[in-house]
Coordinates of C-alpha atoms and ligand atoms in Angstrom, one line a residue:
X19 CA 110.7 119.4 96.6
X20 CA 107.7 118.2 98.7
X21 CA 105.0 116.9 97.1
X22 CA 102.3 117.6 99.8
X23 CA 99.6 120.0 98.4
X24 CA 97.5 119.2 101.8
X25 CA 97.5 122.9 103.5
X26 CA 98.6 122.3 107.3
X27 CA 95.4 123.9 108.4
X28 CA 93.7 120.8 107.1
X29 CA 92.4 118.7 109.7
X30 CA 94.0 115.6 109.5
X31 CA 92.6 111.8 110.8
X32 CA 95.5 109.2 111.3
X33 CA 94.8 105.6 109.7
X34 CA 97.3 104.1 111.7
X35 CA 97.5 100.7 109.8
X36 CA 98.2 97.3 111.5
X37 CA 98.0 94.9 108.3
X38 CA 94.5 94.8 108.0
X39 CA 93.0 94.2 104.8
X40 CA 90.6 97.8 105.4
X41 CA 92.9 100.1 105.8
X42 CA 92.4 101.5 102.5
X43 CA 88.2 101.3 102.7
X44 CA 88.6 103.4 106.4
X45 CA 90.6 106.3 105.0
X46 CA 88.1 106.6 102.3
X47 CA 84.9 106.1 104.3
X48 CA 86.8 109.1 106.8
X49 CA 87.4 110.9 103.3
X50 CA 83.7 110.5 102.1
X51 CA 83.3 112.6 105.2
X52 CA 84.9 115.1 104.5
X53 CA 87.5 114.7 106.6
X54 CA 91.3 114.2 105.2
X55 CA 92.8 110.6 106.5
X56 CA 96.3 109.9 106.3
X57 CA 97.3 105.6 106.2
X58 CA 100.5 105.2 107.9
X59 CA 102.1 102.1 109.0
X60 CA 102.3 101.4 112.6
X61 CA 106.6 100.8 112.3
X62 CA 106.8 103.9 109.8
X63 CA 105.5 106.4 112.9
X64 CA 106.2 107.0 116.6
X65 CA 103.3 108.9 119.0
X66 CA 105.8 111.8 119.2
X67 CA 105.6 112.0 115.7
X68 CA 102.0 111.9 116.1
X69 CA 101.7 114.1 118.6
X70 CA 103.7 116.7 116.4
X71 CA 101.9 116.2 112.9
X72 CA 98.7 117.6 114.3
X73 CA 96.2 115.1 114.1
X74 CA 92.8 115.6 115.3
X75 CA 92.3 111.7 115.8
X76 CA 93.6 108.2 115.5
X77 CA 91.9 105.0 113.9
X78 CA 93.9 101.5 114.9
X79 CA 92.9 99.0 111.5
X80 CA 92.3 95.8 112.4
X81 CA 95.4 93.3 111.6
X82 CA 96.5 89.7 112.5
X83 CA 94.8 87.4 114.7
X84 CA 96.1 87.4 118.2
X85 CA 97.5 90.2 120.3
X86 CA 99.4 87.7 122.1
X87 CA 101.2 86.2 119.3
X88 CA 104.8 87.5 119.4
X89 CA 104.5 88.2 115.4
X90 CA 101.7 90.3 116.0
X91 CA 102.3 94.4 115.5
X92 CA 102.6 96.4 118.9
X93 CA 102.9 100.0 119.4
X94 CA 104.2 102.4 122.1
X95 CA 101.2 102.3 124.8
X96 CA 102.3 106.2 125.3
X97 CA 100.0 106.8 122.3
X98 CA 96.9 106.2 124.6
X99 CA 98.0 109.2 126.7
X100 CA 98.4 111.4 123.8
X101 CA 95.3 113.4 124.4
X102 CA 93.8 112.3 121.1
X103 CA 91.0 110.5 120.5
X104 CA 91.3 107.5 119.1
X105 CA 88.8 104.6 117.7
X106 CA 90.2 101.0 117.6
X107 CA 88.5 98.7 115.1
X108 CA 88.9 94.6 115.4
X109 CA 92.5 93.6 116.3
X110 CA 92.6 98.0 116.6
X111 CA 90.4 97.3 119.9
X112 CA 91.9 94.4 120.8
X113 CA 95.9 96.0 120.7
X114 CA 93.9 99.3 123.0
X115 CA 92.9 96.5 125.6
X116 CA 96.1 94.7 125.4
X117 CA 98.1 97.9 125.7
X118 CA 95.9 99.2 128.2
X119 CA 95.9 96.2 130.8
X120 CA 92.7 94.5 129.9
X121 CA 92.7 90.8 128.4
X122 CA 91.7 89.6 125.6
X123 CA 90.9 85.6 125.1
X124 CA 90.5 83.1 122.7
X125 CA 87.7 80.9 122.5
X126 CA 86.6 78.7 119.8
X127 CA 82.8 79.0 120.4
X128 CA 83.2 82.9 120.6
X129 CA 84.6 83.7 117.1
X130 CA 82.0 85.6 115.0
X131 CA 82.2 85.8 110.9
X132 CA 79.8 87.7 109.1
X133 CA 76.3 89.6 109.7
X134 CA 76.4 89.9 113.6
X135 CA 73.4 91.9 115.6
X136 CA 74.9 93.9 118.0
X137 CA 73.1 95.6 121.0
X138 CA 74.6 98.9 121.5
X139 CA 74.2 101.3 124.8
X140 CA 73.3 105.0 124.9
X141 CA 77.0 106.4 124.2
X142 CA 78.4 109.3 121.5
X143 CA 79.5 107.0 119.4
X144 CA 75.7 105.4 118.4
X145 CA 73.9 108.7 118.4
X146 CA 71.5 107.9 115.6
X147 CA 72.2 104.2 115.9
X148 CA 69.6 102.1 116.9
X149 CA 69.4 99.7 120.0
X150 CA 70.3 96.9 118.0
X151 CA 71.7 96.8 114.5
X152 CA 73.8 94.5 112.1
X153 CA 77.4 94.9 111.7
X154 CA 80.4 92.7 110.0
X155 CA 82.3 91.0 112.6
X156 CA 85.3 89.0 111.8
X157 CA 87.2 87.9 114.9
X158 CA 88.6 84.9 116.9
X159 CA 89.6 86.6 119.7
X160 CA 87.4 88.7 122.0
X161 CA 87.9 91.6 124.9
X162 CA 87.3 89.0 128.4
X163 CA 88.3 91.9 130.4
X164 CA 88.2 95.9 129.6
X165 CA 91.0 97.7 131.4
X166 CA 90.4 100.2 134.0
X167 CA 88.6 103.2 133.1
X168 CA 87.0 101.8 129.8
X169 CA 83.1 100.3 130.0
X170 CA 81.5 98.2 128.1
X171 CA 79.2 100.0 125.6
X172 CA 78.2 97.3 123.2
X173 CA 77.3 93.5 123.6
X174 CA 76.2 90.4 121.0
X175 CA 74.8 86.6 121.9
X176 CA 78.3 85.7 122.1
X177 CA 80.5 88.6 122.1
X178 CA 80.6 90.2 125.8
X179 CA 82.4 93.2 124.6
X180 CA 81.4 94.5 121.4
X181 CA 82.6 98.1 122.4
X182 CA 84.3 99.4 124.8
X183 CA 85.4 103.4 125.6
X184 CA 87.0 105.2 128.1
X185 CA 85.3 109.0 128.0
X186 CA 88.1 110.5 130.4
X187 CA 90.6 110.0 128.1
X188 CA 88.3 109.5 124.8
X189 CA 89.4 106.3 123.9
X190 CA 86.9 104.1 122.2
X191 CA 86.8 100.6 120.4
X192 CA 84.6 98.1 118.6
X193 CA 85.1 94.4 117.5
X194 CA 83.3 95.0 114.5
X195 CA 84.1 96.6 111.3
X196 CA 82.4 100.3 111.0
X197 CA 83.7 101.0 108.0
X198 CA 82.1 97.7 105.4
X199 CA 79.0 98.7 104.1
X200 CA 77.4 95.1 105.8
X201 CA 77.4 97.2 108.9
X202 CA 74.0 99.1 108.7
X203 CA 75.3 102.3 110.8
X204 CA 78.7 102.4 110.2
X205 CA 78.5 105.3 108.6
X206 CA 76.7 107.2 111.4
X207 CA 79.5 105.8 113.8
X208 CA 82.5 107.1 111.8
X209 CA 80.7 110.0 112.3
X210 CA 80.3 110.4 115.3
X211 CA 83.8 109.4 116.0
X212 CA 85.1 112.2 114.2
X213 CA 82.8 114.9 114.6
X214 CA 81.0 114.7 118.2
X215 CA 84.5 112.4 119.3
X216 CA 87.7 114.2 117.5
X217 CA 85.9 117.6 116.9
X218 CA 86.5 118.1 113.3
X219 CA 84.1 120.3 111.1
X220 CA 85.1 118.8 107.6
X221 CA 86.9 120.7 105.5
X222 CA 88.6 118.5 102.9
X223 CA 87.4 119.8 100.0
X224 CA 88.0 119.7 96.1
X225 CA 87.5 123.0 95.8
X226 CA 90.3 123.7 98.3
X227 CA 92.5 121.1 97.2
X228 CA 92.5 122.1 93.5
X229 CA 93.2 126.0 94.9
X230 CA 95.9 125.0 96.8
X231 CA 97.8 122.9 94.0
X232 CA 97.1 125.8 91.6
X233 CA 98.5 128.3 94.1
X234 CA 101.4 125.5 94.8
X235 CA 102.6 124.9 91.6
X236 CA 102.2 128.7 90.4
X237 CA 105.0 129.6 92.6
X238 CA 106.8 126.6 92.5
X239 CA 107.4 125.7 89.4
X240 CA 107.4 129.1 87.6
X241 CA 109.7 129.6 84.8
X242 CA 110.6 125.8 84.7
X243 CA 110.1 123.5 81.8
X244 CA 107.8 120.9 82.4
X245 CA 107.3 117.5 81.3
X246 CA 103.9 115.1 81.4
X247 CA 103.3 111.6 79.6
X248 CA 99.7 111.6 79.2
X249 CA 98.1 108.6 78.3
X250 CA 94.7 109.7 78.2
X251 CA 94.0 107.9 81.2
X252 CA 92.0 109.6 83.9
X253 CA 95.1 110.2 86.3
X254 CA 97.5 111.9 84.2
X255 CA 94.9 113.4 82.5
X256 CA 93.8 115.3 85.1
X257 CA 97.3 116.0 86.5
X258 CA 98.0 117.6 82.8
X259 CA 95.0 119.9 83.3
X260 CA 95.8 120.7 87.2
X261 CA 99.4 122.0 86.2
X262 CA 98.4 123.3 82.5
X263 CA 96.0 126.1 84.8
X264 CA 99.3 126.5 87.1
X265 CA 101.6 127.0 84.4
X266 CA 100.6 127.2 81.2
X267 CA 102.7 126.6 78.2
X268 CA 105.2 125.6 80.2
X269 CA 104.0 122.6 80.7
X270 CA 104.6 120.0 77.8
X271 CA 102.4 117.2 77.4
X272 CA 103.8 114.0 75.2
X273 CA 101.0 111.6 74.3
X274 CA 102.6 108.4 72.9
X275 CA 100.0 107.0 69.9
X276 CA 101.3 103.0 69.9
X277 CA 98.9 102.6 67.4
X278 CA 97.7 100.0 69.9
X279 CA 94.7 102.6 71.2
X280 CA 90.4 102.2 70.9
X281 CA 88.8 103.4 67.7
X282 CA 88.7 107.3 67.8
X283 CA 90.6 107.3 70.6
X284 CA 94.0 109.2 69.6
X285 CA 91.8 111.9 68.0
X286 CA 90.2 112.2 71.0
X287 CA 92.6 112.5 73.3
X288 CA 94.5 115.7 71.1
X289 CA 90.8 117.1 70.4
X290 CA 90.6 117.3 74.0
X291 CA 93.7 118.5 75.3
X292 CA 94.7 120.4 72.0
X293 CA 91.9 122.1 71.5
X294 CA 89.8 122.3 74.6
X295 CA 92.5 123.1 76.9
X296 CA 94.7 124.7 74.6
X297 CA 97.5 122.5 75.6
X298 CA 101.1 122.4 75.0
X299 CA 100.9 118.9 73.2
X300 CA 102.8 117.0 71.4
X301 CA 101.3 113.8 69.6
X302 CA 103.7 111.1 68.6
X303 CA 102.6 108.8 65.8
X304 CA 104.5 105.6 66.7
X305 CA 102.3 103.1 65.2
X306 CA 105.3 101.7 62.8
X307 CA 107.7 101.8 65.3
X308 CA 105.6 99.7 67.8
X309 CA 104.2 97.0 65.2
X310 CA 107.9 96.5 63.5
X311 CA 109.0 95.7 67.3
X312 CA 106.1 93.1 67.8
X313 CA 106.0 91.5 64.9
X314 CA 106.3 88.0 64.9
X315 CA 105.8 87.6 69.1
X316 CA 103.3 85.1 70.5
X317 CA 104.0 85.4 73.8
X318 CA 101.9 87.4 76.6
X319 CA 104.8 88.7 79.1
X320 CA 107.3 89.2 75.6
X321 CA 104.1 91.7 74.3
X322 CA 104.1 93.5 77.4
X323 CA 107.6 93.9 77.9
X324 CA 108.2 95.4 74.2
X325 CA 105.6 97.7 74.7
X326 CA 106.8 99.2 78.1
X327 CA 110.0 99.1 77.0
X328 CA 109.7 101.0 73.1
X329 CA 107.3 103.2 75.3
X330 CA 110.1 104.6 76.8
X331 CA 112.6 104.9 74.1
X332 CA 110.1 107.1 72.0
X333 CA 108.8 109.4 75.3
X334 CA 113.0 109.7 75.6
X335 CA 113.4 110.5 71.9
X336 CA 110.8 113.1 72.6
X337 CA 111.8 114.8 75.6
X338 CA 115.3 114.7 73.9
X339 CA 114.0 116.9 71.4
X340 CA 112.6 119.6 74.2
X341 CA 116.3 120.1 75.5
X342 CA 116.9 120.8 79.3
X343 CA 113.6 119.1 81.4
X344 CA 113.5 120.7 84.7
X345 CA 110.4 118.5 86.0
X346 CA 109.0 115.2 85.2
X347 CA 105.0 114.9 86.2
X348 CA 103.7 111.6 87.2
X349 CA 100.0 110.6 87.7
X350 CA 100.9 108.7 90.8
X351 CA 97.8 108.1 93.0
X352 CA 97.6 107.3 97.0
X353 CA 96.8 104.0 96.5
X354 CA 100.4 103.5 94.9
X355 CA 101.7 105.3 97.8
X356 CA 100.4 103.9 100.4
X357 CA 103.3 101.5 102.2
X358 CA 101.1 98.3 103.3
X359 CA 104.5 96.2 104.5
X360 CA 102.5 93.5 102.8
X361 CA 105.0 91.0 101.5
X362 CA 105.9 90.4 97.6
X363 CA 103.6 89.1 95.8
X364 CA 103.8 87.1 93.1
X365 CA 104.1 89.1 89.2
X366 CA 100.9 87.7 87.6
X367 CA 101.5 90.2 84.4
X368 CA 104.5 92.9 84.1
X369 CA 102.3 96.0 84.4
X370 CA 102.8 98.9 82.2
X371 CA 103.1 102.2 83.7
X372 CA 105.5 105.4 83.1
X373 CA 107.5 104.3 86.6
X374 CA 110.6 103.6 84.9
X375 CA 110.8 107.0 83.3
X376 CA 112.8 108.9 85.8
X377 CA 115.8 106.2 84.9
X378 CA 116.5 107.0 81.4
X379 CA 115.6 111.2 81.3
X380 CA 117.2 113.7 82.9
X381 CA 115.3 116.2 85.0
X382 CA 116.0 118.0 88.2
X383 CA 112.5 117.0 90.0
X384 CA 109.4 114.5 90.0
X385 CA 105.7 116.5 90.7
X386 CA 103.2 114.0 91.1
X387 CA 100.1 116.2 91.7
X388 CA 97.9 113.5 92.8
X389 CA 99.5 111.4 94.8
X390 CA 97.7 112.2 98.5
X391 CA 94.3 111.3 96.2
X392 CA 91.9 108.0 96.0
X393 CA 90.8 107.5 92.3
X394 CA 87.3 108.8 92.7
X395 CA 88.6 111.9 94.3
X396 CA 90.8 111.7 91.6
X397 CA 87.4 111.9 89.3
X398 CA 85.7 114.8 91.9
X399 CA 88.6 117.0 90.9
X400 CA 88.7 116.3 87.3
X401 CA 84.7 116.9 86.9
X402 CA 85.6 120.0 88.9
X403 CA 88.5 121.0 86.5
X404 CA 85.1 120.3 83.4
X405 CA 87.1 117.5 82.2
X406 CA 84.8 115.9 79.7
X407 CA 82.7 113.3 81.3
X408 CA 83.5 110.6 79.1
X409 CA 87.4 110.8 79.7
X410 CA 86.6 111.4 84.0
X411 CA 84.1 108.3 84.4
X412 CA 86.0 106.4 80.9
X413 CA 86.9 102.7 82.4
X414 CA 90.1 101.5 83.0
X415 CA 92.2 100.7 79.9
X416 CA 95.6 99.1 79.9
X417 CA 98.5 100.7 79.0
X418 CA 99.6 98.0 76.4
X419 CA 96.6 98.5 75.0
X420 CA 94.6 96.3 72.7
X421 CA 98.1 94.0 71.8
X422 CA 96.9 92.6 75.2
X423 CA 93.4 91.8 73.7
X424 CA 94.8 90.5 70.4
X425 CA 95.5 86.4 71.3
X426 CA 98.9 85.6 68.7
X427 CA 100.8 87.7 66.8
X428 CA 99.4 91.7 66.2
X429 CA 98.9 92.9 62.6
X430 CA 97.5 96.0 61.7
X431 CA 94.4 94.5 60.1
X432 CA 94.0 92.4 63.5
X433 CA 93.9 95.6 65.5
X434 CA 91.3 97.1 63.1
X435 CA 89.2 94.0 63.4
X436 CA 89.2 94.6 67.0
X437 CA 88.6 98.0 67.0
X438 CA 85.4 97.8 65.2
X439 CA 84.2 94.9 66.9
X440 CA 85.1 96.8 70.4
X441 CA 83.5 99.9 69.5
X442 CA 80.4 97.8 68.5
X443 CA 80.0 96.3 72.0
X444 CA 80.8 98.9 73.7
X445 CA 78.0 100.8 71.7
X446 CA 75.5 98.7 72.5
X447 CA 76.0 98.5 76.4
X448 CA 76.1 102.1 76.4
X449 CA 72.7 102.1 74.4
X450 CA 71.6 99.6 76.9
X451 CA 72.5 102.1 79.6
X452 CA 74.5 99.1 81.2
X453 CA 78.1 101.4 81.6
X454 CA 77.0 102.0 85.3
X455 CA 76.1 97.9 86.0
X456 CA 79.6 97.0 84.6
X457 CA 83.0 98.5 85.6
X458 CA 85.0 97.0 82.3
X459 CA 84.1 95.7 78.8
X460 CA 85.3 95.5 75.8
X461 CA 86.5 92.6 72.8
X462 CA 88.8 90.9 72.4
X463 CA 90.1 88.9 69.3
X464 CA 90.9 85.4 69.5
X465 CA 93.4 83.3 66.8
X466 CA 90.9 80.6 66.9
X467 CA 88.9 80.3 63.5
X468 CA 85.9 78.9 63.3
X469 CA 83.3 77.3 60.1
X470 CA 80.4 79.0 59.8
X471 CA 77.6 79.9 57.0
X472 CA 76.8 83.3 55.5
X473 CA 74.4 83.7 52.5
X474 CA 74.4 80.4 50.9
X475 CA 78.6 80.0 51.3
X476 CA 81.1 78.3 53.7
X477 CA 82.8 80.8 56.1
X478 CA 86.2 80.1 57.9
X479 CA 86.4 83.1 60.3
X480 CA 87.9 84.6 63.6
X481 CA 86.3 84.4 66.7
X482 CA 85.5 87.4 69.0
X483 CA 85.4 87.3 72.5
X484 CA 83.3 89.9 75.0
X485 CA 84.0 90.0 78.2
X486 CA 82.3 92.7 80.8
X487 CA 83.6 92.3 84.7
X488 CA 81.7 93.9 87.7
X489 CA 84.2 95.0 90.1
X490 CA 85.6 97.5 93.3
X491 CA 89.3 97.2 93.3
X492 CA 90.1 94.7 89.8
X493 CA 91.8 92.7 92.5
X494 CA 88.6 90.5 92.1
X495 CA 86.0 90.4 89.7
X496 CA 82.9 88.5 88.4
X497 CA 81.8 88.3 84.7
X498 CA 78.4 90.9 84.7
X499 CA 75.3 89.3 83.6
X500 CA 74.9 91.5 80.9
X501 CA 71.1 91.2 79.3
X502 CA 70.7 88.4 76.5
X503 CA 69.4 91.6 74.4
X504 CA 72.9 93.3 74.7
X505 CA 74.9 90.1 73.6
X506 CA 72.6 89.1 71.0
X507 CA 72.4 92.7 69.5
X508 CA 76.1 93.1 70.0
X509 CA 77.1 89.6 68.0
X510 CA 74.5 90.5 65.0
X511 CA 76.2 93.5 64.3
X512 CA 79.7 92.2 65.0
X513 CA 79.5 89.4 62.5
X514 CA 77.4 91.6 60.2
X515 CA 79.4 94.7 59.9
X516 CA 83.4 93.4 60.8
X517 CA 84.5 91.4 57.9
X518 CA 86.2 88.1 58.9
X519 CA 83.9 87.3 62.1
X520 CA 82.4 84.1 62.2
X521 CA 81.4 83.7 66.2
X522 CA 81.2 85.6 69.1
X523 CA 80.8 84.5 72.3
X524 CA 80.7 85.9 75.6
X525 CA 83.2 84.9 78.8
X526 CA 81.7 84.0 82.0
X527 CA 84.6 83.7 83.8
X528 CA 85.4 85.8 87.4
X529 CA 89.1 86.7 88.5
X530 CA 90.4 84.4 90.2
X531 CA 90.7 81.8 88.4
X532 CA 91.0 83.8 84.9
X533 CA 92.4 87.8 85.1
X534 CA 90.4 90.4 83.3
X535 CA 92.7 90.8 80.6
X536 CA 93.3 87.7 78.5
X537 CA 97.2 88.3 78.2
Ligands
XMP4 P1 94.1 91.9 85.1 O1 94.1 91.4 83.7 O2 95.5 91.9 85.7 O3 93.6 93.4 85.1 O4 93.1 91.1 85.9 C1 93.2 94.1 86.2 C2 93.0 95.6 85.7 O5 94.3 96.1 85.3 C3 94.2 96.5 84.0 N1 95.5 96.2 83.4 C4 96.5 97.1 83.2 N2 96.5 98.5 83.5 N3 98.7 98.6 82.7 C5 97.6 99.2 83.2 O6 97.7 100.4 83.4 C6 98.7 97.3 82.4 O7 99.7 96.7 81.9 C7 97.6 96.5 82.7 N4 97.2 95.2 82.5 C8 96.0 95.1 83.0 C9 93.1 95.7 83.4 O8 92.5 96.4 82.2 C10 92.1 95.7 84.5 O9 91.4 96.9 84.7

């Protein structure tokens, strides 16, 4: 079945992505625009392709260094005569210029990094931009020579061609990047790129998106027996509520409890979907089962693997239990789509996610409701299905759960140590009002013990670790500087009211070099 809720009356803006590092931040600064933007990679799409999909305009990313390196992505120059506008940013320009006969050059003293004041002409594509602004140039290269047709709209100290555009044919280009929030009117230039330039009006919507899945999946998957792993997370749990309005009770939703979850957090999560949404759930206690399997292991990676493996087994048991499963929901988001042709990376931690579900149960079909959406559209749509805040805007947690926040061997009584000890921080930066400051926080237990004094006595307790990180993409991250208040008030009521706590202290390490998680 195709996936693609997108109606083909939606506008559409091409990302056509070179192996620059934006690609992702331009279709969601197009997005925030209200304009739907597709990433495609350049080798994955050919202009006649292009030409037939519809698209109201093209953005080249930026990408490698030089044009004129052999390694260096090309495209078909029969794209320029497609009749659609296009905007090419950085090496985007720089492949336009190439393609269309200009030259571009290398020269060490005309490389730009950073804050850059550009001097911009009276064109379309600065209406509302003043004479001079700042924008985020990152280049080595630079346009020597525009090719015929195209003038120069935009200049710096060192840059000669900070824009270029060819009206006729409604080509334009700029050396710097529009889309980073460093450049002042970037904003107002994606604009007028895609509304005075390409013509759209803006009509991605929630609203319309959300009708058009419900209407989708109505007719599609009527009379079939569905299937949904919900974590609790905010993807599948707004993918559970987006089908459960299509299709009711047909729609099964499996929540596997590893016993490894938040304090209150199980109850939560069947409060919510049980009795708010009147869902078809089924809760599966699997505490025992996922503490027998981990007792006795040390080791980070052999935690991880258990888990994501037992995981499966008991959502198989489950679904076993259901009979025939004509369709398997995933969460999937576009972010996990999206083919970057980035090479392999190195595996840092074995992340647990339900992808290795589709190998071991037997359905006809995958669904995955979500998968043309960024994470805070993701959020829009779940606020607009009256989600409850809490679970839309709830940070990230991962799927192993606390055994990756328990340093040794998980008990039961560690895990309730931590519990308390988590909900009591994360208590107190809520009470702070700090949840918006910080993108993740929470405790974690440590097996180092510790002497300490209580009363009159000798102590000999564990030590508890906070850690809050301020972070876009968890890719990166730096420790937040929470208030003294917060941490002080946090470790008084941790030692005072969790038994066995003799320290706490607070991690002021950024990823790289630690990760966010401590296992
Ligand atoms: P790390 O520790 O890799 O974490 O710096 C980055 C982000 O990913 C989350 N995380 C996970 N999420 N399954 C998930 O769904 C996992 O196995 C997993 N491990 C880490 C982590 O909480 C942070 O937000």
């Amino acid at each position: 079945m195709e996936n693609k809720i997108i109606s083909s009356k939606t506008e559409k803006i091409l990302v056509l992505d070179f192996g620059g590092q934006y690609n992702q931040l331009i279709a969601r600064r197009v997005r925030e625009q209200q304009v739907y933007a597709e990433i495609k990679p350049y080798s994955r799409i050919t202009p006649e392709e292009i030409r037939t999909a519809g698209y109201k305009g093209i953005i080249f990313t930026g990408g490698p260094n030089s044009v004129y390196d052999e390694s260096s992505p090309h495209y078909d120059p029969a794209i320029l005569d497609l009749g659609i506008p296009i905007l090419g940013i950085c090496y985007g320009v720089q492949l336009m210029v190439y393609m269309a006969g200009g030259v571009v050059s290398s020269a060490e003293n005309s490389s730009e990094y950073g804050k850059t004041i550009v001097q911009a002409d009276k064109n379309v594509l600065f209406k509302d931009v003043p004479e001079k602004s700042v924008c985020w140039m990152s280049h080595t290269d630079f346009i020597s020579t525009p090719p015929q047709g195209f003038s120069v709209i935009a200049r710096t100290d060192k840059c000669p061609c900070a824009a270029i555009c060819d009206e006729s044919r409604k080509l334009y280009g700029v050396q710097f990047h529009p889309e980073v929030t460093h450049t002042e009117y970037g904003t107002a230039m994606l604009r007028n790129f895609l509304f005075d330039v390409c013509g759209v009006t803006g009509d991605w919507k929630m609203e319309s998106f959300i009708d058009n899945a419900i209407e989708k999946y109505t007719n599609e998957l009527a009379g079939k027996k569905v299937l949904l792993a919900l974590s609790g997370g905010v993807d599948s749990s707004v993918a559970a509520v987006l089908l459960h309005k299509a299709i009711g009770q047909n729609l099964t939703c499996v929540f596997v409890d590893h016993g490894l979850l938040r304090k209150d957090e199980g109850d939560f999560v069947e409060n919510t979907f049980r009795k708010q949404f009147g869902m078809n759930l089924i809760r599966v206690n699997a505490e025992d089962r996922f503490l027998g399997k981990l007792k006795g292991v040390t080791e980070p990676e052999k935690k991880r693997k258990i888990i994501g493996e037992e995981f499966i087994r008991v959502f198989e048991d489950e679904a076993k239990k259901l009979g025939k499963i004509n369709v398997l929901v995933q969460g999937t988001i576009y972010p996990d789509v999206i083919e970057s042709g980035k090479g392999d990376s190195a595996v840092i931690k074995s992340h647990h996610n339900v992808g290795g579900l589709p190998d071991v149960i037997s359905f006809d079909e995958i669904v995955e409701p979500l998968r043309d959406l960024f994470k805070d559209e993701v959020r829009k749509v779940g606020e607009q299905l009256g989600i409850p805040h809490e679970l839309v805007w709830r940070q990230p947690f991962p799927g192993p759960g606390l055994a990756v926040r328990i340093i040794g061997e998980i008990t039961k009584e560690k895990l309730d140590v931590l519990r308390e000890a988590d909900a009591i921080f994360r208590e107190e930066v809520a009470n702070a009002g700090m949840e918006k400051i910080t993108n993740q926080y929470f405790a974690v237990l440590t097996d180092l013990k510790s002497v300490g004094v209580m009363g009159d006595a000798r102590t000999y307790g564990r030590t508890i670790v906070l850690r809050a990180v301020t972070t876009d993409d968890f890719m990166t991250a730096e420790w937040t500087r929470l208030p003294f208040e917060v941490l002080e008030r946090s470790s008084s009521r941790i030692t005072n009211e969790v038994g066995g706590i003799t320290r706490v202290v607070y991690d002021i390490t950024s990823k790289p070099p630690a990760t966010v998680e401590w296992e």
